[in-house]
PDB file of C-alpha atoms in Angstrom:
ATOM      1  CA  UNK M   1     -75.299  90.713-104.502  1.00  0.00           C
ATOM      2  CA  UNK M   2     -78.056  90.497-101.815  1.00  0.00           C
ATOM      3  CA  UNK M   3     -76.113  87.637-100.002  1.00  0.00           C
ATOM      4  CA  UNK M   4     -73.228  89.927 -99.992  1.00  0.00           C
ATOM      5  CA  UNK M   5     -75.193  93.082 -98.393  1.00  0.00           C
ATOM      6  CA  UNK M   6     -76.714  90.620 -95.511  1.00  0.00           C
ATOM      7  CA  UNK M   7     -73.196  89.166 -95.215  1.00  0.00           C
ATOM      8  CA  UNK M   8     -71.672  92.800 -94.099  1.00  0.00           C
ATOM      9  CA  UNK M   9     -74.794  93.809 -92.608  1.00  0.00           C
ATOM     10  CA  UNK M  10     -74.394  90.522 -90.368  1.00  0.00           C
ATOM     11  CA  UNK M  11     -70.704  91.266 -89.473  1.00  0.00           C
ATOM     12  CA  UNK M  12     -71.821  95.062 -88.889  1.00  0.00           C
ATOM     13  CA  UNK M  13     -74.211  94.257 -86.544  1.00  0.00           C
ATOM     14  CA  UNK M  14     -72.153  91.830 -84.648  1.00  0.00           C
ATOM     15  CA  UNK M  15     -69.701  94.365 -84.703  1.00  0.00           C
ATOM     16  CA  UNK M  16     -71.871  97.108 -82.792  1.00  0.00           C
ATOM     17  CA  UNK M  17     -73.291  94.388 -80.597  1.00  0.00           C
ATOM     18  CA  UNK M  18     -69.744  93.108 -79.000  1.00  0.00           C
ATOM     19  CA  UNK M  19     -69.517  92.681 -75.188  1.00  0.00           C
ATOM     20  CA  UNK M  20     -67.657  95.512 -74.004  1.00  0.00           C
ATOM     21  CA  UNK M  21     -66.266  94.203 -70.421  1.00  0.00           C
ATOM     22  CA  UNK M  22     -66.479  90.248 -70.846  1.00  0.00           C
ATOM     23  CA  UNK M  23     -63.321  88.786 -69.840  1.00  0.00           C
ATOM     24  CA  UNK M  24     -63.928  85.932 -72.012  1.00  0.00           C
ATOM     25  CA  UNK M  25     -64.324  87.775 -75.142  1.00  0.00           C
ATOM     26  CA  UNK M  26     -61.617  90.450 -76.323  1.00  0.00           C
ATOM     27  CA  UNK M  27     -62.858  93.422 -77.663  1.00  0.00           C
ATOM     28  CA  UNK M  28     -62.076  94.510 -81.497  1.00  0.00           C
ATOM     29  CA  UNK M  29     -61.835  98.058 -81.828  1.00  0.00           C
ATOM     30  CA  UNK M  30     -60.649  97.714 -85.817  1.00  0.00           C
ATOM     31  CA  UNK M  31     -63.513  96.586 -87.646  1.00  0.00           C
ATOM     32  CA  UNK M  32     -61.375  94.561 -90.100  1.00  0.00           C
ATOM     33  CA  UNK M  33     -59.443  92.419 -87.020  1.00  0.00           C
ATOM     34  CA  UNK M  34     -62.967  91.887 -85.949  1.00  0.00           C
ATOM     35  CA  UNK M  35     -64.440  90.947 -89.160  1.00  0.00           C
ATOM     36  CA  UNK M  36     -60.894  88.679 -89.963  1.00  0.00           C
ATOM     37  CA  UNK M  37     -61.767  87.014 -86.430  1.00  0.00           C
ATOM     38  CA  UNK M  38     -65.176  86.453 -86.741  1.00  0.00           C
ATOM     39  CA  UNK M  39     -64.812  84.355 -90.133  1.00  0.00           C
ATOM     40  CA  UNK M  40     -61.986  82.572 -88.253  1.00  0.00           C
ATOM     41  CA  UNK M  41     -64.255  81.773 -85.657  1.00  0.00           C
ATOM     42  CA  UNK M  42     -67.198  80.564 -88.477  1.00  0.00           C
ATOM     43  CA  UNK M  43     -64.784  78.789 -90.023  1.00  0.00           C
ATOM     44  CA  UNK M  44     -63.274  76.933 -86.886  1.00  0.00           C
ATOM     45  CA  UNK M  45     -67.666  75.916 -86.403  1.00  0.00           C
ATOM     46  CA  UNK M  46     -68.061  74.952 -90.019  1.00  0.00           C
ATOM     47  CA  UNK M  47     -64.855  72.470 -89.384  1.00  0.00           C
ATOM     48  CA  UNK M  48     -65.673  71.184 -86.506  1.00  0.00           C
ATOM     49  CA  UNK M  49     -69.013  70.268 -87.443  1.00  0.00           C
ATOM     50  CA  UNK M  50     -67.548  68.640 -90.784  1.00  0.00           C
ATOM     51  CA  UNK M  51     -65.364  66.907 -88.404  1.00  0.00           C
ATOM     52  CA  UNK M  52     -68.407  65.696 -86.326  1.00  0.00           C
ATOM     53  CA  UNK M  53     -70.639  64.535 -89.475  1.00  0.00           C
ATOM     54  CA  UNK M  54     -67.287  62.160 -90.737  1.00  0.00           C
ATOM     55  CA  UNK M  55     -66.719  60.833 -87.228  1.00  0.00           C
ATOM     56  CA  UNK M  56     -70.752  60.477 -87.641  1.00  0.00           C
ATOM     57  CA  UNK M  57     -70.548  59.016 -91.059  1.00  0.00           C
ATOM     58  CA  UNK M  58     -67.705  56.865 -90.306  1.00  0.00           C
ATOM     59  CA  UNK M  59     -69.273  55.415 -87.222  1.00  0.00           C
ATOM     60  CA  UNK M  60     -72.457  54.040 -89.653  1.00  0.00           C
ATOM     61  CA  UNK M  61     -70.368  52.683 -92.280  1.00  0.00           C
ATOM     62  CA  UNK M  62     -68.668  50.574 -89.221  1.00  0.00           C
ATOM     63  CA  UNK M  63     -72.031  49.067 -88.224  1.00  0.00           C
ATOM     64  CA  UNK M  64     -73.858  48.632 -91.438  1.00  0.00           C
ATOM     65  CA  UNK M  65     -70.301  46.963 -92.717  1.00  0.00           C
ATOM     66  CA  UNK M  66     -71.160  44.698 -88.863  1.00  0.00           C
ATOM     67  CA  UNK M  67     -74.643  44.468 -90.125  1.00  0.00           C
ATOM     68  CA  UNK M  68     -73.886  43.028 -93.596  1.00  0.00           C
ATOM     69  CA  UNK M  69     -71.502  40.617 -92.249  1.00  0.00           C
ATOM     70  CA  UNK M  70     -73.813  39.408 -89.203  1.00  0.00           C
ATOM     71  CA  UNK M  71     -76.311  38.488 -91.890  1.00  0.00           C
ATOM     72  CA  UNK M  72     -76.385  34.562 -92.635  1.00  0.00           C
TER      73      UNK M  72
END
């Protein structure tokens, strides 16, 4: 329940806090677009960050397989 309260009080305050004449940055003036976007947005970080740690992960299962095989 607490994680919940934070969660809205989070999206609330972003909400309020909005740049008002950025031209890179549209303005929301329906709290639930805004809130929809926003978790768009966190969820378009939270892939792309998954996608980084597999490239990552990938990456050092290619050199320790190089690694094992370089061994005599």
């Amino acid at each position: 329940m607490y994680m919940k309260q934070n969660s809205w009080g989070r999206l609330a305050a972003a909400y309020l806090q909005q740049p008002i004449f950025s031209p890179h940055k549209p303005i929301f003036w329906n709290p639930f677009t805004f809130i929809r976007n926003e978790r768009m947005q966190l969820l378009e970080r939270c892939y792309q960050l998954d996608y980084e740690a597999e490239i990552f992960r990938a990456r050092l299962e290619l050199y320790w397989q190089e690694c094992i095989l370089a061994i005599p």
